[in-house]
PDB file of C-alpha atoms in Angstrom:
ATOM      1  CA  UNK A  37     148.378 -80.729 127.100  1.00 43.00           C
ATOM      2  CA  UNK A  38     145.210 -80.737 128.707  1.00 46.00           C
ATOM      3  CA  UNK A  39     142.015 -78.279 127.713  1.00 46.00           C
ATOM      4  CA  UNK A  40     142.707 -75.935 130.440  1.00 45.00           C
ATOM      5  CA  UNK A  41     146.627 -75.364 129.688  1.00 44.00           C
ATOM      6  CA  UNK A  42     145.974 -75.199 126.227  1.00 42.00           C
ATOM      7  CA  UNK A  43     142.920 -72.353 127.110  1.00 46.00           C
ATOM      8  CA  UNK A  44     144.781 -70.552 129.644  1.00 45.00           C
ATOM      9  CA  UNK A  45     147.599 -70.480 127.495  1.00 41.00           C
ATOM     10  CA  UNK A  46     146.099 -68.143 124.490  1.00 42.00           C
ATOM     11  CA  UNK A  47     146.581 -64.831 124.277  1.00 41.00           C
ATOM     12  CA  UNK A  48     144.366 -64.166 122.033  1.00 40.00           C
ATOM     13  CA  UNK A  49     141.260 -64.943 124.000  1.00 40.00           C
ATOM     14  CA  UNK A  50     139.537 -62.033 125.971  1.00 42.00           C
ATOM     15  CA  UNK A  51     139.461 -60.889 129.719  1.00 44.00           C
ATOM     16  CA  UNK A  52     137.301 -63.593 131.687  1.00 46.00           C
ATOM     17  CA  UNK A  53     134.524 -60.743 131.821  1.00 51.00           C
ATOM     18  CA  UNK A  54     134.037 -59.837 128.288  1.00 54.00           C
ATOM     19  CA  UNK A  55     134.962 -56.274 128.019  1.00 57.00           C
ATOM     20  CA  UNK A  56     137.054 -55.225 124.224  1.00 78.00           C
ATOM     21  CA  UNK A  57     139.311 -52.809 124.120  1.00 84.00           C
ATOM     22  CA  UNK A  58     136.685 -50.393 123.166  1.00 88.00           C
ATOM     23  CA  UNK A  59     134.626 -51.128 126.048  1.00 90.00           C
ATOM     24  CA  UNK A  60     137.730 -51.369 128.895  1.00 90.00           C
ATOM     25  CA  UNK A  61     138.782 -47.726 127.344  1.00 91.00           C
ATOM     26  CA  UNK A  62     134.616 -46.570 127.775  1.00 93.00           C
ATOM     27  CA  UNK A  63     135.236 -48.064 131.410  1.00 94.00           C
ATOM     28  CA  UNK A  64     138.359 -46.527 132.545  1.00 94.00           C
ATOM     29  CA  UNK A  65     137.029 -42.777 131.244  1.00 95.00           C
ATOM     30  CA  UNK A  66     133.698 -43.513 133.304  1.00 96.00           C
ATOM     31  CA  UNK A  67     135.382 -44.718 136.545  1.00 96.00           C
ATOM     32  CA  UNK A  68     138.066 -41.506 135.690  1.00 96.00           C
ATOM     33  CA  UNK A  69     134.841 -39.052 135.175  1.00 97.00           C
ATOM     34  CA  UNK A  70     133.282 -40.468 138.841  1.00 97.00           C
ATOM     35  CA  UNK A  71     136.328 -39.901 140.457  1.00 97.00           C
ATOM     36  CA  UNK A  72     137.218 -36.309 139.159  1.00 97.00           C
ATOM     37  CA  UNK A  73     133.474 -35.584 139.972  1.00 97.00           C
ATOM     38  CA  UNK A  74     133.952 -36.752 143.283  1.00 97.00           C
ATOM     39  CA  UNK A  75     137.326 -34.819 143.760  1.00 97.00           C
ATOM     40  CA  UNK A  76     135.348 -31.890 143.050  1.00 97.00           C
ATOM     41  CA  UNK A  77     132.689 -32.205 145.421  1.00 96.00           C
ATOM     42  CA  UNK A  78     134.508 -33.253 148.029  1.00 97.00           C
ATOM     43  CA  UNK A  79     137.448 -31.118 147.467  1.00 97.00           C
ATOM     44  CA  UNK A  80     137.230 -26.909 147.928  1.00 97.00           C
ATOM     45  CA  UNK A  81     139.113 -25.648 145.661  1.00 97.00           C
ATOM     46  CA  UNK A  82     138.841 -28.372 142.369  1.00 97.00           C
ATOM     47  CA  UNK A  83     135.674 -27.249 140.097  1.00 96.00           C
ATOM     48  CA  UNK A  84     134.225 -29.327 137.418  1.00 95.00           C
ATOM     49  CA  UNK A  85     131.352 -28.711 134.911  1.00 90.00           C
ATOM     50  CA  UNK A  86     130.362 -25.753 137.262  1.00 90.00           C
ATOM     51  CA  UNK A  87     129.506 -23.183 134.265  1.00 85.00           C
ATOM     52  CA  UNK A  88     127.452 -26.150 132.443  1.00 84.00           C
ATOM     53  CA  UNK A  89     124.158 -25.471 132.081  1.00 85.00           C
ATOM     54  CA  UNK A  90     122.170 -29.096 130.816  1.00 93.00           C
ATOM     55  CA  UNK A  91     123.154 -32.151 132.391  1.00 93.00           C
ATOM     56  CA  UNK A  92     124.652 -33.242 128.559  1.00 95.00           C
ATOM     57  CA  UNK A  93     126.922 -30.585 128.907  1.00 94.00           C
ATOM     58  CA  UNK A  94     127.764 -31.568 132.106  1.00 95.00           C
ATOM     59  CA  UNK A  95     128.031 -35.120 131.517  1.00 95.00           C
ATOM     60  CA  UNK A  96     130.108 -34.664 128.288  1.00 96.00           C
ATOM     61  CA  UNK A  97     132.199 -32.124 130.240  1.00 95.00           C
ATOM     62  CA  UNK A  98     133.011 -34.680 132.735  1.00 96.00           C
ATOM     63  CA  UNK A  99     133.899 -37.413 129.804  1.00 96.00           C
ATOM     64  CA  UNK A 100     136.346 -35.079 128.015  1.00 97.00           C
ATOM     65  CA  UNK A 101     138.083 -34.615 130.972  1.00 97.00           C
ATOM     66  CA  UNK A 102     138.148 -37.876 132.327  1.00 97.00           C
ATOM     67  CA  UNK A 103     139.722 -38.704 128.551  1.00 97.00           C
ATOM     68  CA  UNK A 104     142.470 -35.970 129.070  1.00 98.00           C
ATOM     69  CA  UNK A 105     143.170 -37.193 132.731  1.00 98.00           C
ATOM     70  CA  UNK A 106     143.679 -40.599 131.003  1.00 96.00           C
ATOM     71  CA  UNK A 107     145.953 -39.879 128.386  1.00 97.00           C
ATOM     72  CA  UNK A 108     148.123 -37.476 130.829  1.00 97.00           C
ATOM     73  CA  UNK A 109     148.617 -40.452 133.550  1.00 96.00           C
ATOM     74  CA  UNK A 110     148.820 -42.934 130.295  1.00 95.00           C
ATOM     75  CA  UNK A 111     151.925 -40.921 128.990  1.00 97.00           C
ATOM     76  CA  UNK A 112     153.123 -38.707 131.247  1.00 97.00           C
ATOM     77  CA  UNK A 113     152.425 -40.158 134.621  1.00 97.00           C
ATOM     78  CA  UNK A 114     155.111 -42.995 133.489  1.00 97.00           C
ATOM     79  CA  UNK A 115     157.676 -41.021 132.866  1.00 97.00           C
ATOM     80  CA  UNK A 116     157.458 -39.090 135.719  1.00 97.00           C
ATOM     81  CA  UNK A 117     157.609 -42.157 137.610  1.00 97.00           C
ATOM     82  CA  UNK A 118     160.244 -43.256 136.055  1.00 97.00           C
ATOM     83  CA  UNK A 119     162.618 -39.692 137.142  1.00 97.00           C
ATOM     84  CA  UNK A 120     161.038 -39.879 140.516  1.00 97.00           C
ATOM     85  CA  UNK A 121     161.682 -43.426 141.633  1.00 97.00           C
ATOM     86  CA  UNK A 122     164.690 -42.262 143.865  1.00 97.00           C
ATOM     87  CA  UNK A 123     162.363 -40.279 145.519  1.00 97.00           C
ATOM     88  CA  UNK A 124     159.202 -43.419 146.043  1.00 96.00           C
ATOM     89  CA  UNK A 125     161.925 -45.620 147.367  1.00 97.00           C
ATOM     90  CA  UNK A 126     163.452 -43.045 150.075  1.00 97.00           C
ATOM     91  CA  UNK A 127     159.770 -42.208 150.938  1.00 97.00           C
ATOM     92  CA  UNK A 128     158.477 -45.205 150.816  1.00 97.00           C
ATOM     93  CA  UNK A 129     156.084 -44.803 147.785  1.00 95.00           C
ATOM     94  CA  UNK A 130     154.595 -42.152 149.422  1.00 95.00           C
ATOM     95  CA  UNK A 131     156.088 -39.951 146.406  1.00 96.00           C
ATOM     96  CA  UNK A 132     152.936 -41.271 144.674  1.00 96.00           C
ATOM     97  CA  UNK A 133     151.018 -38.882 145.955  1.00 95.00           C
ATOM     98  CA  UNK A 134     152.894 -35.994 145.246  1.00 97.00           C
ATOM     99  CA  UNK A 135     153.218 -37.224 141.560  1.00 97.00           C
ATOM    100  CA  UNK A 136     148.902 -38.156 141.283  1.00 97.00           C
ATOM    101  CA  UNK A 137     148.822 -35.000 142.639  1.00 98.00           C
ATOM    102  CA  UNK A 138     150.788 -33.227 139.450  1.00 98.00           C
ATOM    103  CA  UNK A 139     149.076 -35.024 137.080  1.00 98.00           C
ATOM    104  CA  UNK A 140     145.728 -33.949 138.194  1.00 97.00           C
ATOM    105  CA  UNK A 141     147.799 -30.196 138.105  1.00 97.00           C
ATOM    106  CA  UNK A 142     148.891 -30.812 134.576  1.00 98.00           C
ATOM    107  CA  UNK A 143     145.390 -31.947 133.030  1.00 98.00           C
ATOM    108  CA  UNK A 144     143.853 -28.590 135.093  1.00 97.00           C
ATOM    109  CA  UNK A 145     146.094 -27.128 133.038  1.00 98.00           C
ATOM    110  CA  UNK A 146     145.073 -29.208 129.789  1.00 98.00           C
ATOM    111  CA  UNK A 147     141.689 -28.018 130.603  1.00 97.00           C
ATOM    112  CA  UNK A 148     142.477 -24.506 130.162  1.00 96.00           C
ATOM    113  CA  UNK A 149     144.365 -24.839 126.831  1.00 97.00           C
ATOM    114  CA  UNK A 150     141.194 -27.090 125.708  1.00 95.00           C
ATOM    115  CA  UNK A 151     138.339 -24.708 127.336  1.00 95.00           C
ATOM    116  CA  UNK A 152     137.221 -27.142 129.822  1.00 95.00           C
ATOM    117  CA  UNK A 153     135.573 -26.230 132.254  1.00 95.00           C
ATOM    118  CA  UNK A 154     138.055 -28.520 134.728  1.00 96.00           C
ATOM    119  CA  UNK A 155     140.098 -26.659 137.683  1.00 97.00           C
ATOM    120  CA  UNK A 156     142.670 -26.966 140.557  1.00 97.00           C
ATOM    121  CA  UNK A 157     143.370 -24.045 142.613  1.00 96.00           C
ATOM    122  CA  UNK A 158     146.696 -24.791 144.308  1.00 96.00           C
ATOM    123  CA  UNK A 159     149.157 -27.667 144.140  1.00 96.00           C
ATOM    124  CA  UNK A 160     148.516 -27.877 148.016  1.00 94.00           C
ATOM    125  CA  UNK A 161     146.437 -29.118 149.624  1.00 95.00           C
ATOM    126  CA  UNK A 162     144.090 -28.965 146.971  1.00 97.00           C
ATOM    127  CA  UNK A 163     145.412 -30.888 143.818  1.00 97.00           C
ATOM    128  CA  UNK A 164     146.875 -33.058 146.585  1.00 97.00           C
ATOM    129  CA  UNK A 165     143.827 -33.908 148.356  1.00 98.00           C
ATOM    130  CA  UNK A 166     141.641 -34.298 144.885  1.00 98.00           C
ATOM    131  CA  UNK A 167     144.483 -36.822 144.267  1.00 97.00           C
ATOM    132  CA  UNK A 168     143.852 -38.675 147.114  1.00 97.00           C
ATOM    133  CA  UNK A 169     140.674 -38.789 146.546  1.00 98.00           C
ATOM    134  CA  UNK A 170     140.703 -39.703 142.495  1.00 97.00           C
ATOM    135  CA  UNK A 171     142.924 -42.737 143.786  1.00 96.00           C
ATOM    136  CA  UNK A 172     140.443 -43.870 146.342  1.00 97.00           C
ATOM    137  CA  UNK A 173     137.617 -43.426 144.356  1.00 97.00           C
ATOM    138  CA  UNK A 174     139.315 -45.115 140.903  1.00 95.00           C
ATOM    139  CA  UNK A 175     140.502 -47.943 143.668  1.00 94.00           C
ATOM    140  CA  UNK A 176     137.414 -48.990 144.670  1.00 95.00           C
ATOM    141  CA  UNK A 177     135.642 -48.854 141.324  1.00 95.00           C
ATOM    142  CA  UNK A 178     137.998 -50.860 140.194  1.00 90.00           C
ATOM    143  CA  UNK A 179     137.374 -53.452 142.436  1.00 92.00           C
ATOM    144  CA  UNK A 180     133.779 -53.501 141.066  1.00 90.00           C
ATOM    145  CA  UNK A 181     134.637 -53.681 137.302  1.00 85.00           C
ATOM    146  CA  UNK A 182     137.742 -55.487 135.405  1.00 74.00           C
ATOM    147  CA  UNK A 183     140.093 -52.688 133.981  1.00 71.00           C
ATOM    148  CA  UNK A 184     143.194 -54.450 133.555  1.00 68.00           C
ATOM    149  CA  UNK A 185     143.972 -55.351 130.188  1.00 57.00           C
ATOM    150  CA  UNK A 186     144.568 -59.259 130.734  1.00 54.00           C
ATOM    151  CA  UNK A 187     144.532 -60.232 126.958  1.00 52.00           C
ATOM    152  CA  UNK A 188     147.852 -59.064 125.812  1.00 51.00           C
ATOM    153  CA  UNK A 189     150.186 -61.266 128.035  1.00 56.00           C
ATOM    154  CA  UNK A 190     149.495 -64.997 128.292  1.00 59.00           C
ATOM    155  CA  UNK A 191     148.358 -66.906 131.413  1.00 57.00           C
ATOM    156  CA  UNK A 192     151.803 -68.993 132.879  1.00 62.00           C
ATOM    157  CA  UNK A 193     151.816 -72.626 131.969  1.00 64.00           C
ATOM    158  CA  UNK A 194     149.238 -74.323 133.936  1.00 63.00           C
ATOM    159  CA  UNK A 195     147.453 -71.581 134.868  1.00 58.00           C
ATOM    160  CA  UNK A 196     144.092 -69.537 133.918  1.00 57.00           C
ATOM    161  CA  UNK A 197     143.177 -66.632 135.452  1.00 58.00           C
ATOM    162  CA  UNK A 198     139.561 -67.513 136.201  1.00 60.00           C
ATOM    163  CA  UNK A 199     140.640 -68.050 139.645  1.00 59.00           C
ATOM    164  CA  UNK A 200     140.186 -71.414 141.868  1.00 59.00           C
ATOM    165  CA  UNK A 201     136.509 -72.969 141.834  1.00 57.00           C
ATOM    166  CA  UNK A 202     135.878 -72.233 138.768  1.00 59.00           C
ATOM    167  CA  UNK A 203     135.502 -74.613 135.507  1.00 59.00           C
ATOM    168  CA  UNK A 204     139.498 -74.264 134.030  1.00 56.00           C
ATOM    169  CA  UNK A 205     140.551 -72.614 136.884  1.00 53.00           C
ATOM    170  CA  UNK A 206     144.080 -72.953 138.127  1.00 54.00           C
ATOM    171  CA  UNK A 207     145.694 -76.225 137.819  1.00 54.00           C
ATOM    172  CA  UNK A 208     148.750 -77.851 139.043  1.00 52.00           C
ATOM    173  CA  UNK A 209     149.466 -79.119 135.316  1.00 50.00           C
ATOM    174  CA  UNK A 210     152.920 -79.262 134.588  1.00 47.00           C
ATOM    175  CA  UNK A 211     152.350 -78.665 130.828  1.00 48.00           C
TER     176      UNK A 211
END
């Protein structure tokens, strides 16, 4: 086996970029917090942090939220994939939207059990738009910084995820 099949091949090296799980978790709230912050200045209707009165309280405001938003499309966003995939094949995957749209719903409502100051009007347009927005927003981020969670499943045989040109890049090994 050569250096790079044998490197590739471990799963229990980290992503290419460095980030632990700590730090990829940090990561995903901050890119979550800039996205519901966007949603609600862009969006009528969608308030966030408006009754803070520092910028901490603002700021942590934003974090706690983010985390909430996080856990509801970590655990419930599946599921409700899951009972509406009848529905994203006959439209398309359109349904997305509608179902980004309830889970920004259900963690406005989260927010009010907690005493955040986090909140969606209506389901539409608003929690639809701000959903639209929190996915273009997260999208783009995430093309900036590594999020995905590459050190759990191996590399294929012959392959790193580095990409091409770089040293133990992909190979054509057969081992």
């Amino acid at each position: 086996r050569t250096a790079t099949a044998i490197q590739g091949s471990s799963h229990l090296r980290h992503s290419h970029r460095g980030h632990t799980g700590a730090m990829r978790t940090l990561l995903k709230i901050a890119i979550n917090g800039l996205a519901l912050w966007a949603a609600a200045a862009l969006v009528d209707g969608i308030t966030l942090a408006d009754g803070a009165s520092t910028t901490t309280s603002k700021v942590l405001t934003i974090a706690v939220v983010a985390a909430v938003f996080g856990l509801v499309n970590a655990v419930v966003r599946p599921v409700a994939k899951f009972f509406g995939f009848p529905f994203l094949i006959v439209t398309l995957g359109l349904f997305i939207f509608v179902i980004n749209a309830a889970m920004l719903a259900l963690t406005s409502w989260l927010a009010g059990v907690f005493g955040l100051d986090f909140h969606v009007d209506q389901f539409w347009p608003t929690a639809v738009l701000g959903a639209l927005v929190v996915t273009f927003v997260s999208w783009v981020l995430g093309l900036f910084f590594d999020t995905d969670d590459d050190t759990r499943r191996p590399a294929p045989r012959g392959y790193d995820r580095r990409g091409p040109g770089r040293p133990g890049g992909p190979t054509m090994s057969r081992y």
